[in-house]
mmCIF file with all atom_site columns, C-alpha atoms and ligand atoms in Angstrom:
data_model
loop_
_atom_site.group_PDB
_atom_site.id
_atom_site.type_symbol
_atom_site.label_atom_id
_atom_site.label_alt_id
_atom_site.label_comp_id
_atom_site.label_asym_id
_atom_site.label_entity_id
_atom_site.label_seq_id
_atom_site.pdbx_PDB_ins_code
_atom_site.Cartn_x
_atom_site.Cartn_y
_atom_site.Cartn_z
_atom_site.occupancy
_atom_site.B_iso_or_equiv
_atom_site.pdbx_formal_charge
_atom_site.auth_seq_id
_atom_site.auth_comp_id
_atom_site.auth_asym_id
_atom_site.auth_atom_id
_atom_site.pdbx_PDB_model_num
ATOM   1   C  CA  . MET Z 1 1   ? 84.301  16.529  179.409 1.00 0.00 ? 295 MET Z CA  1
ATOM   2   C  CA  . ALA Z 1 2   ? 87.776  17.751  178.419 1.00 0.00 ? 296 ALA Z CA  1
ATOM   3   C  CA  . GLU Z 1 3   ? 90.326  14.945  178.320 1.00 0.00 ? 297 GLU Z CA  1
ATOM   4   C  CA  . LYS Z 1 4   ? 93.743  15.459  179.845 1.00 0.00 ? 298 LYS Z CA  1
ATOM   5   C  CA  . GLY Z 1 5   ? 96.026  17.480  177.558 1.00 0.00 ? 299 GLY Z CA  1
ATOM   6   C  CA  . LYS Z 1 6   ? 93.209  18.282  175.127 1.00 0.00 ? 300 LYS Z CA  1
ATOM   7   C  CA  . MET Z 1 7   ? 90.903  21.218  174.605 1.00 0.00 ? 301 MET Z CA  1
ATOM   8   C  CA  . LEU Z 1 8   ? 87.636  21.761  172.837 1.00 0.00 ? 302 LEU Z CA  1
ATOM   9   C  CA  . GLN Z 1 9   ? 87.991  24.077  169.846 1.00 0.00 ? 303 GLN Z CA  1
ATOM   10  C  CA  . LYS Z 1 10  ? 85.201  25.547  167.742 1.00 0.00 ? 304 LYS Z CA  1
ATOM   11  C  CA  . GLY Z 1 11  ? 86.235  25.715  164.082 1.00 0.00 ? 305 GLY Z CA  1
ATOM   12  C  CA  . LYS Z 1 12  ? 84.567  26.381  160.735 1.00 0.00 ? 306 LYS Z CA  1
ATOM   13  C  CA  . GLY Z 1 13  ? 83.672  22.703  160.417 1.00 0.00 ? 307 GLY Z CA  1
ATOM   14  C  CA  . GLY Z 1 14  ? 82.417  22.061  163.956 1.00 0.00 ? 308 GLY Z CA  1
ATOM   15  C  CA  . MET Z 1 15  ? 83.732  21.265  167.418 1.00 0.00 ? 309 MET Z CA  1
ATOM   16  C  CA  . ARG Z 1 16  ? 87.083  19.492  167.587 1.00 0.00 ? 310 ARG Z CA  1
ATOM   17  C  CA  . MET Z 1 17  ? 88.979  18.047  170.541 1.00 0.00 ? 311 MET Z CA  1
ATOM   18  C  CA  . VAL Z 1 18  ? 92.557  19.118  169.820 1.00 0.00 ? 312 VAL Z CA  1
ATOM   19  C  CA  . PRO Z 1 19  ? 95.751  18.449  171.790 1.00 0.00 ? 313 PRO Z CA  1
ATOM   20  C  CA  . VAL Z 1 20  ? 96.968  21.458  173.787 1.00 0.00 ? 314 VAL Z CA  1
ATOM   21  C  CA  . ASN Z 1 21  ? 100.474 20.649  172.678 1.00 0.00 ? 315 ASN Z CA  1
ATOM   22  C  CA  . GLU Z 1 22  ? 100.814 19.739  169.006 1.00 0.00 ? 316 GLU Z CA  1
ATOM   23  C  CA  . SER Z 1 23  ? 103.691 17.361  169.744 1.00 0.00 ? 317 SER Z CA  1
ATOM   24  C  CA  . SER Z 1 24  ? 101.264 15.137  171.639 1.00 0.00 ? 318 SER Z CA  1
ATOM   25  C  CA  . ALA Z 1 25  ? 98.928  14.609  168.660 1.00 0.00 ? 319 ALA Z CA  1
ATOM   26  C  CA  . SER Z 1 26  ? 97.990  11.049  167.757 1.00 0.00 ? 320 SER Z CA  1
ATOM   27  C  CA  . PRO Z 1 27  ? 99.999  9.850   164.727 1.00 0.00 ? 321 PRO Z CA  1
ATOM   28  C  CA  . PHE Z 1 28  ? 96.690  8.794   163.151 1.00 0.00 ? 322 PHE Z CA  1
ATOM   29  C  CA  . THR Z 1 29  ? 95.449  12.366  162.822 1.00 0.00 ? 323 THR Z CA  1
ATOM   30  C  CA  . LEU Z 1 30  ? 95.273  14.231  159.516 1.00 0.00 ? 324 LEU Z CA  1
ATOM   31  C  CA  . PRO Z 1 31  ? 95.401  18.002  158.951 1.00 0.00 ? 325 PRO Z CA  1
ATOM   32  C  CA  . GLU Z 1 32  ? 92.093  19.639  158.019 1.00 0.00 ? 326 GLU Z CA  1
ATOM   33  C  CA  . PRO Z 1 33  ? 91.780  20.249  154.256 1.00 0.00 ? 327 PRO Z CA  1
ATOM   34  C  CA  . PHE Z 1 34  ? 91.888  23.661  152.597 1.00 0.00 ? 328 PHE Z CA  1
ATOM   35  C  CA  . TRP Z 1 35  ? 88.287  24.838  152.169 1.00 0.00 ? 329 TRP Z CA  1
ATOM   36  C  CA  . ILE Z 1 36  ? 87.578  25.956  148.584 1.00 0.00 ? 330 ILE Z CA  1
ATOM   37  C  CA  . PRO Z 1 37  ? 86.441  29.609  148.925 1.00 0.00 ? 331 PRO Z CA  1
ATOM   38  C  CA  . ASP Z 1 38  ? 82.711  30.182  148.292 1.00 0.00 ? 332 ASP Z CA  1
ATOM   39  C  CA  . ALA Z 1 39  ? 83.427  32.587  145.409 1.00 0.00 ? 333 ALA Z CA  1
ATOM   40  C  CA  . GLN Z 1 40  ? 85.266  29.837  143.524 1.00 0.00 ? 334 GLN Z CA  1
ATOM   41  C  CA  . CYS Z 1 41  ? 82.363  27.403  143.447 1.00 0.00 ? 335 CYS Z CA  1
ATOM   42  C  CA  . GLN Z 1 42  ? 79.120  28.424  141.835 1.00 0.00 ? 336 GLN Z CA  1
ATOM   43  C  CA  . SER Z 1 43  ? 77.653  24.939  141.544 1.00 0.00 ? 337 SER Z CA  1
ATOM   44  C  CA  . CYS Z 1 44  ? 77.827  21.530  143.273 1.00 0.00 ? 338 CYS Z CA  1
ATOM   45  C  CA  . ILE Z 1 45  ? 80.751  19.590  141.837 1.00 0.00 ? 339 ILE Z CA  1
ATOM   46  C  CA  . GLN Z 1 46  ? 78.765  16.348  142.158 1.00 0.00 ? 340 GLN Z CA  1
ATOM   47  C  CA  . CYS Z 1 47  ? 75.356  17.145  140.574 1.00 0.00 ? 341 CYS Z CA  1
ATOM   48  C  CA  . GLN Z 1 48  ? 76.266  20.529  138.945 1.00 0.00 ? 342 GLN Z CA  1
ATOM   49  C  CA  . GLY Z 1 49  ? 73.240  22.128  140.663 1.00 0.00 ? 343 GLY Z CA  1
ATOM   50  C  CA  . LYS Z 1 50  ? 73.740  25.908  140.768 1.00 0.00 ? 344 LYS Z CA  1
ATOM   51  C  CA  . PHE Z 1 51  ? 74.062  27.479  144.203 1.00 0.00 ? 345 PHE Z CA  1
ATOM   52  C  CA  . ASP Z 1 52  ? 71.626  30.245  145.091 1.00 0.00 ? 346 ASP Z CA  1
ATOM   53  C  CA  . PHE Z 1 53  ? 69.594  31.479  148.013 1.00 0.00 ? 347 PHE Z CA  1
ATOM   54  C  CA  . LEU Z 1 54  ? 67.735  28.160  148.306 1.00 0.00 ? 348 LEU Z CA  1
ATOM   55  C  CA  . ASN Z 1 55  ? 70.385  25.713  147.104 1.00 0.00 ? 349 ASN Z CA  1
ATOM   56  C  CA  . ARG Z 1 56  ? 73.133  26.471  149.626 1.00 0.00 ? 350 ARG Z CA  1
ATOM   57  C  CA  . ARG Z 1 57  ? 76.743  25.372  149.373 1.00 0.00 ? 351 ARG Z CA  1
ATOM   58  C  CA  . HIS Z 1 58  ? 78.283  23.098  151.997 1.00 0.00 ? 352 HIS Z CA  1
ATOM   59  C  CA  . HIS Z 1 59  ? 81.864  21.975  152.467 1.00 0.00 ? 353 HIS Z CA  1
ATOM   60  C  CA  . CYS Z 1 60  ? 82.728  18.318  152.845 1.00 0.00 ? 354 CYS Z CA  1
ATOM   61  C  CA  . ARG Z 1 61  ? 84.759  18.294  156.085 1.00 0.00 ? 355 ARG Z CA  1
ATOM   62  C  CA  . ARG Z 1 62  ? 87.150  15.726  154.730 1.00 0.00 ? 356 ARG Z CA  1
ATOM   63  C  CA  . CYS Z 1 63  ? 88.101  17.091  151.280 1.00 0.00 ? 357 CYS Z CA  1
ATOM   64  C  CA  . GLY Z 1 64  ? 87.046  20.755  151.662 1.00 0.00 ? 358 GLY Z CA  1
ATOM   65  C  CA  . LYS Z 1 65  ? 85.182  20.865  148.323 1.00 0.00 ? 359 LYS Z CA  1
ATOM   66  C  CA  . CYS Z 1 66  ? 81.722  22.439  147.813 1.00 0.00 ? 360 CYS Z CA  1
ATOM   67  C  CA  . PHE Z 1 67  ? 78.557  20.378  147.477 1.00 0.00 ? 361 PHE Z CA  1
ATOM   68  C  CA  . CYS Z 1 68  ? 74.816  20.930  147.691 1.00 0.00 ? 362 CYS Z CA  1
ATOM   69  C  CA  . ASP Z 1 69  ? 72.994  19.660  150.754 1.00 0.00 ? 363 ASP Z CA  1
ATOM   70  C  CA  . THR Z 1 70  ? 71.803  16.464  149.040 1.00 0.00 ? 364 THR Z CA  1
ATOM   71  C  CA  . CYS Z 1 71  ? 75.274  15.513  147.761 1.00 0.00 ? 365 CYS Z CA  1
ATOM   72  C  CA  . SER Z 1 72  ? 76.867  16.009  151.187 1.00 0.00 ? 366 SER Z CA  1
ATOM   73  C  CA  . SER Z 1 73  ? 74.077  14.813  153.445 1.00 0.00 ? 367 SER Z CA  1
ATOM   74  C  CA  . THR Z 1 74  ? 75.975  11.891  155.001 1.00 0.00 ? 368 THR Z CA  1
ATOM   75  C  CA  . LYS Z 1 75  ? 77.098  12.650  158.556 1.00 0.00 ? 369 LYS Z CA  1
ATOM   76  C  CA  . LEU Z 1 76  ? 79.952  10.469  159.754 1.00 0.00 ? 370 LEU Z CA  1
ATOM   77  C  CA  . SER Z 1 77  ? 82.507  10.435  162.548 1.00 0.00 ? 371 SER Z CA  1
ATOM   78  C  CA  . LEU Z 1 78  ? 85.861  11.852  161.444 1.00 0.00 ? 372 LEU Z CA  1
ATOM   79  C  CA  . PRO Z 1 79  ? 88.216  10.939  164.300 1.00 0.00 ? 373 PRO Z CA  1
ATOM   80  C  CA  . ARG Z 1 80  ? 91.324  11.535  162.174 1.00 0.00 ? 374 ARG Z CA  1
ATOM   81  C  CA  . MET Z 1 81  ? 90.460  15.252  162.046 1.00 0.00 ? 375 MET Z CA  1
ATOM   82  C  CA  . LEU Z 1 82  ? 89.443  15.233  165.724 1.00 0.00 ? 376 LEU Z CA  1
ATOM   83  C  CA  . TYR Z 1 83  ? 85.778  16.144  165.242 1.00 0.00 ? 377 TYR Z CA  1
ATOM   84  C  CA  . VAL Z 1 84  ? 83.666  15.501  168.314 1.00 0.00 ? 378 VAL Z CA  1
ATOM   85  C  CA  . ASP Z 1 85  ? 80.383  14.869  166.448 1.00 0.00 ? 379 ASP Z CA  1
ATOM   86  C  CA  . PRO Z 1 86  ? 79.614  13.254  163.076 1.00 0.00 ? 380 PRO Z CA  1
ATOM   87  C  CA  . VAL Z 1 87  ? 80.247  15.735  160.238 1.00 0.00 ? 381 VAL Z CA  1
ATOM   88  C  CA  . ARG Z 1 88  ? 79.205  16.320  156.614 1.00 0.00 ? 382 ARG Z CA  1
ATOM   89  C  CA  . HIS Z 1 89  ? 80.829  14.060  153.995 1.00 0.00 ? 383 HIS Z CA  1
ATOM   90  C  CA  . CYS Z 1 90  ? 80.623  13.957  150.192 1.00 0.00 ? 384 CYS Z CA  1
ATOM   91  C  CA  . ALA Z 1 91  ? 80.017  10.589  148.517 1.00 0.00 ? 385 ALA Z CA  1
ATOM   92  C  CA  . GLY Z 1 92  ? 83.705  10.079  147.655 1.00 0.00 ? 386 GLY Z CA  1
ATOM   93  C  CA  . CYS Z 1 93  ? 84.888  10.734  151.188 1.00 0.00 ? 387 CYS Z CA  1
ATOM   94  C  CA  . THR Z 1 94  ? 82.138  8.648   152.801 1.00 0.00 ? 388 THR Z CA  1
ATOM   95  C  CA  . GLY Z 1 95  ? 83.746  5.362   151.733 1.00 0.00 ? 389 GLY Z CA  1
ATOM   96  C  CA  . ILE Z 1 96  ? 87.197  6.397   152.965 1.00 0.00 ? 390 ILE Z CA  1
ATOM   97  C  CA  . SER Z 1 97  ? 85.950  7.537   156.369 1.00 0.00 ? 391 SER Z CA  1
ATOM   98  C  CA  . LYS Z 1 98  ? 83.808  4.414   156.825 1.00 0.00 ? 392 LYS Z CA  1
ATOM   99  C  CA  . LYS Z 1 99  ? 86.900  2.234   156.330 1.00 0.00 ? 393 LYS Z CA  1
ATOM   100 C  CA  . GLU Z 1 100 ? 88.922  4.363   158.718 1.00 0.00 ? 394 GLU Z CA  1
ATOM   101 C  CA  . ASN Z 1 101 ? 86.202  4.357   161.347 1.00 0.00 ? 395 ASN Z CA  1
ATOM   102 C  CA  . ASP Z 1 102 ? 86.282  0.592   161.117 1.00 0.00 ? 396 ASP Z CA  1
ATOM   103 C  CA  . PHE Z 1 103 ? 90.035  0.808   161.779 1.00 0.00 ? 397 PHE Z CA  1
ATOM   104 C  CA  . PHE Z 1 104 ? 89.423  2.890   164.932 1.00 0.00 ? 398 PHE Z CA  1
ATOM   105 C  CA  . GLU Z 1 105 ? 86.596  0.620   166.102 1.00 0.00 ? 399 GLU Z CA  1
ATOM   106 C  CA  . LYS Z 1 106 ? 88.430  -2.673  165.636 1.00 0.00 ? 400 LYS Z CA  1
ATOM   107 C  CA  . HIS Z 1 107 ? 92.142  -2.199  165.285 1.00 0.00 ? 401 HIS Z CA  1
ATOM   108 C  CA  . VAL Z 1 108 ? 92.941  0.763   167.527 1.00 0.00 ? 402 VAL Z CA  1
ATOM   109 C  CA  . LYS Z 1 109 ? 90.862  -0.926  170.237 1.00 0.00 ? 403 LYS Z CA  1
ATOM   110 C  CA  . ALA Z 1 110 ? 92.834  -4.163  169.798 1.00 0.00 ? 404 ALA Z CA  1
ATOM   111 C  CA  . LEU Z 1 111 ? 96.155  -2.279  169.976 1.00 0.00 ? 405 LEU Z CA  1
ATOM   112 C  CA  . LEU Z 1 112 ? 95.094  -0.443  173.147 1.00 0.00 ? 406 LEU Z CA  1
ATOM   113 C  CA  . ALA Z 1 113 ? 93.912  -3.715  174.734 1.00 0.00 ? 407 ALA Z CA  1
ATOM   114 C  CA  . GLY Z 1 114 ? 97.329  -5.292  174.105 1.00 0.00 ? 408 GLY Z CA  1
ATOM   115 C  CA  . GLY Z 1 115 ? 98.662  -8.763  173.366 1.00 0.00 ? 409 GLY Z CA  1
ATOM   116 C  CA  . SER Z 1 116 ? 101.164 -11.176 174.936 1.00 0.00 ? 410 SER Z CA  1
ATOM   117 C  CA  . PHE Z 1 117 ? 104.498 -11.771 173.214 1.00 0.00 ? 411 PHE Z CA  1
ATOM   118 C  CA  . HIS Z 1 118 ? 107.968 -13.213 173.570 1.00 0.00 ? 412 HIS Z CA  1
ATOM   119 C  CA  . VAL Z 1 119 ? 110.119 -10.207 172.701 1.00 0.00 ? 413 VAL Z CA  1
ATOM   120 C  CA  . ASN Z 1 120 ? 113.631 -10.112 171.317 1.00 0.00 ? 414 ASN Z CA  1
ATOM   121 C  CA  . GLN Z 1 121 ? 115.333 -6.771  170.755 1.00 0.00 ? 415 GLN Z CA  1
ATOM   122 C  CA  . SER Z 1 122 ? 118.628 -6.211  168.941 1.00 0.00 ? 416 SER Z CA  1
ATOM   123 C  CA  . GLY Z 1 123 ? 121.567 -6.942  171.186 1.00 0.00 ? 417 GLY Z CA  1
ATOM   124 C  CA  . GLU Z 1 124 ? 119.452 -8.768  173.783 1.00 0.00 ? 418 GLU Z CA  1
ATOM   125 C  CA  . THR Z 1 125 ? 119.944 -12.402 174.628 1.00 0.00 ? 419 THR Z CA  1
ATOM   126 C  CA  . ASN Z 1 126 ? 117.216 -14.757 173.613 1.00 0.00 ? 420 ASN Z CA  1
ATOM   127 C  CA  . ASP Z 1 127 ? 114.899 -15.249 176.565 1.00 0.00 ? 421 ASP Z CA  1
ATOM   128 C  CA  . ASN Z 1 128 ? 111.869 -17.207 175.527 1.00 0.00 ? 422 ASN Z CA  1
ATOM   129 C  CA  . ASP Z 1 129 ? 110.497 -17.638 179.041 1.00 0.00 ? 423 ASP Z CA  1
ATOM   130 C  CA  . THR Z 1 130 ? 109.627 -13.989 179.514 1.00 0.00 ? 424 THR Z CA  1
ATOM   131 C  CA  . VAL Z 1 131 ? 106.274 -12.851 178.237 1.00 0.00 ? 425 VAL Z CA  1
ATOM   132 C  CA  . PHE Z 1 132 ? 105.555 -9.158  177.743 1.00 0.00 ? 426 PHE Z CA  1
ATOM   133 C  CA  . VAL Z 1 133 ? 102.208 -7.508  177.276 1.00 0.00 ? 427 VAL Z CA  1
ATOM   134 C  CA  . CYS Z 1 134 ? 102.561 -5.026  174.436 1.00 0.00 ? 428 CYS Z CA  1
ATOM   135 C  CA  . LYS Z 1 135 ? 100.073 -2.158  174.300 1.00 0.00 ? 429 LYS Z CA  1
ATOM   136 C  CA  . LEU Z 1 136 ? 99.542  1.029   172.373 1.00 0.00 ? 430 LEU Z CA  1
ATOM   137 C  CA  . SER Z 1 137 ? 99.626  4.056   174.707 1.00 0.00 ? 431 SER Z CA  1
ATOM   138 C  CA  . PRO Z 1 138 ? 96.318  5.962   175.175 1.00 0.00 ? 432 PRO Z CA  1
ATOM   139 C  CA  . ASP Z 1 139 ? 97.642  8.869   173.033 1.00 0.00 ? 433 ASP Z CA  1
ATOM   140 C  CA  . HIS Z 1 140 ? 98.575  6.354   170.261 1.00 0.00 ? 434 HIS Z CA  1
ATOM   141 C  CA  . ARG Z 1 141 ? 102.165 7.608   170.240 1.00 0.00 ? 435 ARG Z CA  1
ATOM   142 C  CA  . HIS Z 1 142 ? 104.102 4.705   171.778 1.00 0.00 ? 436 HIS Z CA  1
ATOM   143 C  CA  . LEU Z 1 143 ? 104.215 0.962   172.222 1.00 0.00 ? 437 LEU Z CA  1
ATOM   144 C  CA  . HIS Z 1 144 ? 104.713 -0.098  175.845 1.00 0.00 ? 438 HIS Z CA  1
ATOM   145 C  CA  . PHE Z 1 145 ? 106.139 -3.465  176.835 1.00 0.00 ? 439 PHE Z CA  1
ATOM   146 C  CA  . GLU Z 1 146 ? 105.074 -4.594  180.288 1.00 0.00 ? 440 GLU Z CA  1
ATOM   147 C  CA  . ASN Z 1 147 ? 106.185 -7.471  182.440 1.00 0.00 ? 441 ASN Z CA  1
ATOM   148 C  CA  . ALA Z 1 148 ? 105.997 -7.881  186.227 1.00 0.00 ? 442 ALA Z CA  1
ATOM   149 C  CA  . ASN Z 1 149 ? 109.797 -7.828  186.543 1.00 0.00 ? 443 ASN Z CA  1
ATOM   150 C  CA  . ARG Z 1 150 ? 111.126 -6.000  183.527 1.00 0.00 ? 444 ARG Z CA  1
ATOM   151 C  CA  . ARG Z 1 151 ? 110.186 -3.103  181.385 1.00 0.00 ? 445 ARG Z CA  1
ATOM   152 C  CA  . LEU Z 1 152 ? 111.588 -2.525  177.918 1.00 0.00 ? 446 LEU Z CA  1
ATOM   153 C  CA  . ASP Z 1 153 ? 111.993 0.912   176.348 1.00 0.00 ? 447 ASP Z CA  1
ATOM   154 C  CA  . ASP Z 1 154 ? 108.936 2.297   174.581 1.00 0.00 ? 448 ASP Z CA  1
ATOM   155 C  CA  . ILE Z 1 155 ? 108.901 2.337   170.802 1.00 0.00 ? 449 ILE Z CA  1
ATOM   156 C  CA  . SER Z 1 156 ? 107.625 5.519   169.169 1.00 0.00 ? 450 SER Z CA  1
ATOM   157 C  CA  . MET Z 1 157 ? 104.955 4.712   166.565 1.00 0.00 ? 451 MET Z CA  1
ATOM   158 C  CA  . THR Z 1 158 ? 106.267 7.323   164.137 1.00 0.00 ? 452 THR Z CA  1
ATOM   159 C  CA  . ASP Z 1 159 ? 109.830 5.950   164.411 1.00 0.00 ? 453 ASP Z CA  1
ATOM   160 C  CA  . ILE Z 1 160 ? 108.826 2.525   163.099 1.00 0.00 ? 454 ILE Z CA  1
ATOM   161 C  CA  . ASP Z 1 161 ? 110.435 2.091   159.715 1.00 0.00 ? 455 ASP Z CA  1
ATOM   162 C  CA  . ALA Z 1 162 ? 109.186 -1.328  158.623 1.00 0.00 ? 456 ALA Z CA  1
ATOM   163 C  CA  . VAL Z 1 163 ? 106.802 -4.011  159.856 1.00 0.00 ? 457 VAL Z CA  1
ATOM   164 C  CA  . GLN Z 1 164 ? 106.933 -7.590  158.687 1.00 0.00 ? 458 GLN Z CA  1
ATOM   165 C  CA  . ILE Z 1 165 ? 104.500 -10.217 159.921 1.00 0.00 ? 459 ILE Z CA  1
ATOM   166 C  CA  . TRP Z 1 166 ? 104.919 -13.927 159.629 1.00 0.00 ? 460 TRP Z CA  1
ATOM   167 C  CA  . THR Z 1 167 ? 102.374 -16.702 159.673 1.00 0.00 ? 461 THR Z CA  1
ATOM   168 C  CA  . GLU Z 1 168 ? 102.676 -20.318 160.746 1.00 0.00 ? 462 GLU Z CA  1
ATOM   169 C  CA  . GLU Z 1 169 ? 99.194  -21.755 160.976 1.00 0.00 ? 463 GLU Z CA  1
ATOM   170 C  CA  . ASN Z 1 170 ? 95.833  -21.326 159.263 1.00 0.00 ? 464 ASN Z CA  1
ATOM   171 C  CA  . ASP Z 1 171 ? 92.434  -20.862 160.891 1.00 0.00 ? 465 ASP Z CA  1
ATOM   172 C  CA  . SER Z 1 172 ? 89.542  -23.283 160.249 1.00 0.00 ? 466 SER Z CA  1
ATOM   173 C  CA  . ASP Z 1 173 ? 88.721  -21.443 156.995 1.00 0.00 ? 467 ASP Z CA  1
ATOM   174 C  CA  . GLY Z 1 174 ? 92.291  -21.771 155.734 1.00 0.00 ? 468 GLY Z CA  1
ATOM   175 C  CA  . ASN Z 1 175 ? 93.168  -18.097 156.307 1.00 0.00 ? 469 ASN Z CA  1
ATOM   176 C  CA  . PRO Z 1 176 ? 96.703  -17.563 157.594 1.00 0.00 ? 470 PRO Z CA  1
ATOM   177 C  CA  . LEU Z 1 177 ? 97.026  -16.490 161.240 1.00 0.00 ? 471 LEU Z CA  1
ATOM   178 C  CA  . ALA Z 1 178 ? 99.823  -14.184 162.301 1.00 0.00 ? 472 ALA Z CA  1
ATOM   179 C  CA  . SER Z 1 179 ? 102.261 -15.841 164.661 1.00 0.00 ? 473 SER Z CA  1
ATOM   180 C  CA  . GLY Z 1 180 ? 104.489 -12.832 165.129 1.00 0.00 ? 474 GLY Z CA  1
ATOM   181 C  CA  . LEU Z 1 181 ? 106.088 -9.761  163.656 1.00 0.00 ? 475 LEU Z CA  1
ATOM   182 C  CA  . ALA Z 1 182 ? 109.423 -8.018  163.248 1.00 0.00 ? 476 ALA Z CA  1
ATOM   183 C  CA  . MET Z 1 183 ? 109.758 -4.240  163.330 1.00 0.00 ? 477 MET Z CA  1
ATOM   184 C  CA  . LYS Z 1 184 ? 112.621 -1.972  162.382 1.00 0.00 ? 478 LYS Z CA  1
ATOM   185 C  CA  . TYR Z 1 185 ? 112.565 1.276   164.346 1.00 0.00 ? 479 TYR Z CA  1
ATOM   186 C  CA  . LYS Z 1 186 ? 114.705 4.187   165.499 1.00 0.00 ? 480 LYS Z CA  1
ATOM   187 C  CA  . ASP Z 1 187 ? 115.349 4.229   169.245 1.00 0.00 ? 481 ASP Z CA  1
ATOM   188 C  CA  . SER Z 1 188 ? 115.477 7.419   171.341 1.00 0.00 ? 482 SER Z CA  1
ATOM   189 C  CA  . CYS Z 1 189 ? 119.150 7.920   170.305 1.00 0.00 ? 483 CYS Z CA  1
ATOM   190 C  CA  . GLY Z 1 190 ? 118.244 7.675   166.616 1.00 0.00 ? 484 GLY Z CA  1
ATOM   191 C  CA  . GLU Z 1 191 ? 119.873 4.237   166.229 1.00 0.00 ? 485 GLU Z CA  1
ATOM   192 C  CA  . MET Z 1 192 ? 118.109 1.707   164.010 1.00 0.00 ? 486 MET Z CA  1
ATOM   193 C  CA  . GLN Z 1 193 ? 116.933 -1.297  166.048 1.00 0.00 ? 487 GLN Z CA  1
ATOM   194 C  CA  . LEU Z 1 194 ? 115.102 -4.514  165.350 1.00 0.00 ? 488 LEU Z CA  1
ATOM   195 C  CA  . VAL Z 1 195 ? 112.477 -6.103  167.573 1.00 0.00 ? 489 VAL Z CA  1
ATOM   196 C  CA  . LYS Z 1 196 ? 110.953 -9.545  167.058 1.00 0.00 ? 490 LYS Z CA  1
ATOM   197 C  CA  . MET Z 1 197 ? 107.696 -10.407 168.745 1.00 0.00 ? 491 MET Z CA  1
ATOM   198 C  CA  . VAL Z 1 198 ? 106.218 -13.916 168.812 1.00 0.00 ? 492 VAL Z CA  1
ATOM   199 C  CA  . VAL Z 1 199 ? 102.610 -14.426 169.923 1.00 0.00 ? 493 VAL Z CA  1
ATOM   200 C  CA  . ALA Z 1 200 ? 102.615 -16.066 173.373 1.00 0.00 ? 494 ALA Z CA  1
ATOM   201 C  CA  . GLY Z 1 201 ? 100.414 -16.743 176.378 1.00 0.00 ? 495 GLY Z CA  1
ATOM   202 C  CA  . GLN Z 1 202 ? 96.988  -18.303 176.846 1.00 0.00 ? 496 GLN Z CA  1
ATOM   203 C  CA  . ASN Z 1 203 ? 95.023  -16.025 174.578 1.00 0.00 ? 497 ASN Z CA  1
ATOM   204 C  CA  . LYS Z 1 204 ? 96.813  -16.477 171.249 1.00 0.00 ? 498 LYS Z CA  1
ATOM   205 C  CA  . ARG Z 1 205 ? 93.875  -15.091 169.291 1.00 0.00 ? 499 ARG Z CA  1
ATOM   206 C  CA  . GLN Z 1 206 ? 94.283  -11.709 170.986 1.00 0.00 ? 500 GLN Z CA  1
ATOM   207 C  CA  . GLY Z 1 207 ? 97.991  -11.601 170.064 1.00 0.00 ? 501 GLY Z CA  1
ATOM   208 C  CA  . GLN Z 1 208 ? 97.209  -12.593 166.482 1.00 0.00 ? 502 GLN Z CA  1
ATOM   209 C  CA  . CYS Z 1 209 ? 94.644  -9.774  166.203 1.00 0.00 ? 503 CYS Z CA  1
ATOM   210 C  CA  . TRP Z 1 210 ? 97.152  -7.371  167.731 1.00 0.00 ? 504 TRP Z CA  1
ATOM   211 C  CA  . VAL Z 1 211 ? 99.723  -8.230  165.044 1.00 0.00 ? 505 VAL Z CA  1
ATOM   212 C  CA  . ALA Z 1 212 ? 97.201  -7.761  162.224 1.00 0.00 ? 506 ALA Z CA  1
ATOM   213 C  CA  . SER Z 1 213 ? 96.101  -4.438  163.763 1.00 0.00 ? 507 SER Z CA  1
ATOM   214 C  CA  . MET Z 1 214 ? 99.703  -3.274  164.105 1.00 0.00 ? 508 MET Z CA  1
ATOM   215 C  CA  . GLN Z 1 215 ? 100.270 -3.866  160.407 1.00 0.00 ? 509 GLN Z CA  1
ATOM   216 C  CA  . LYS Z 1 216 ? 97.195  -1.744  159.571 1.00 0.00 ? 510 LYS Z CA  1
ATOM   217 C  CA  . ALA Z 1 217 ? 98.282  1.011   161.976 1.00 0.00 ? 511 ALA Z CA  1
ATOM   218 C  CA  . PHE Z 1 218 ? 101.743 1.135   160.410 1.00 0.00 ? 512 PHE Z CA  1
ATOM   219 C  CA  . LYS Z 1 219 ? 100.212 1.453   156.952 1.00 0.00 ? 513 LYS Z CA  1
ATOM   220 C  CA  . MET Z 1 220 ? 97.879  4.226   158.110 1.00 0.00 ? 514 MET Z CA  1
ATOM   221 C  CA  . ILE Z 1 221 ? 100.732 6.265   159.629 1.00 0.00 ? 515 ILE Z CA  1
ATOM   222 C  CA  . HIS Z 1 222 ? 102.912 5.661   156.578 1.00 0.00 ? 516 HIS Z CA  1
ATOM   223 C  CA  . ASP Z 1 223 ? 100.116 6.747   154.179 1.00 0.00 ? 517 ASP Z CA  1
ATOM   224 C  CA  . SER Z 1 224 ? 99.487  9.899   156.250 1.00 0.00 ? 518 SER Z CA  1
ATOM   225 C  CA  . LYS Z 1 225 ? 103.177 10.803  156.140 1.00 0.00 ? 519 LYS Z CA  1
ATOM   226 C  CA  . SER Z 1 226 ? 103.323 10.521  152.356 1.00 0.00 ? 520 SER Z CA  1
ATOM   227 C  CA  . SER Z 1 227 ? 100.147 12.613  151.927 1.00 0.00 ? 521 SER Z CA  1
ATOM   228 C  CA  . VAL Z 1 228 ? 101.463 15.584  153.923 1.00 0.00 ? 522 VAL Z CA  1
ATOM   229 C  CA  . ARG Z 1 229 ? 101.744 18.586  151.615 1.00 0.00 ? 523 ARG Z CA  1
HETATM 230 ZN ZN1 . ZN  A 2 .   ? 74.769  18.224  144.507 1.00 0.00 ? 711 ZN  A ZN1 1
HETATM 231 ZN ZN1 . ZN  A 2 .   ? 84.733  15.002  150.350 1.00 0.00 ? 712 ZN  A ZN1 1
#
């Protein structure tokens, strides 16, 4: 069941599927929290119930704080910390992980599936006849641009500096639909580049979803970067 480049690791919080090489980790992953030592928590920080032989302490896998069984009974997937099975969550962390799991279910799937775009990179001539399929790589680290005749350089997800989406039309409920996006990123030589992508092809809806998902992915990577200790 091991995936390529990953290994199963048994840790204090449960089984995790970790990359063999740390440099191949998904940019959506988060480090495991520091677990508050048992001696430093005598009671559940949620309900204040004292820990003893019957009322055991448990660590929330997401925040590392100590709770009684009742206050940490929710078991949820925690893909950002690479857990294989659903793990114990406190009430505060449950809401955060639910939102993130929604991101993995909807938006990561949309990014992996890809969308069709007219693509203009800095220094390239405008060629609006060529349509590229843009996809997130299976390890979530790069954006690939594919076309039967041409291939553009990959963009590293962690080297994207800014994402701006623009909207042109509204859906039947009056909500704006993304018609494209512009991204500022560092290329493999460290030079700042700009790419503009306009939704193209038959299945516009898929491209519009891809753009919205890309904006969420950028925000998630950016938030993770700023939360690193
Ligand atoms: Zn409790
Ligand atoms: Zn927690």
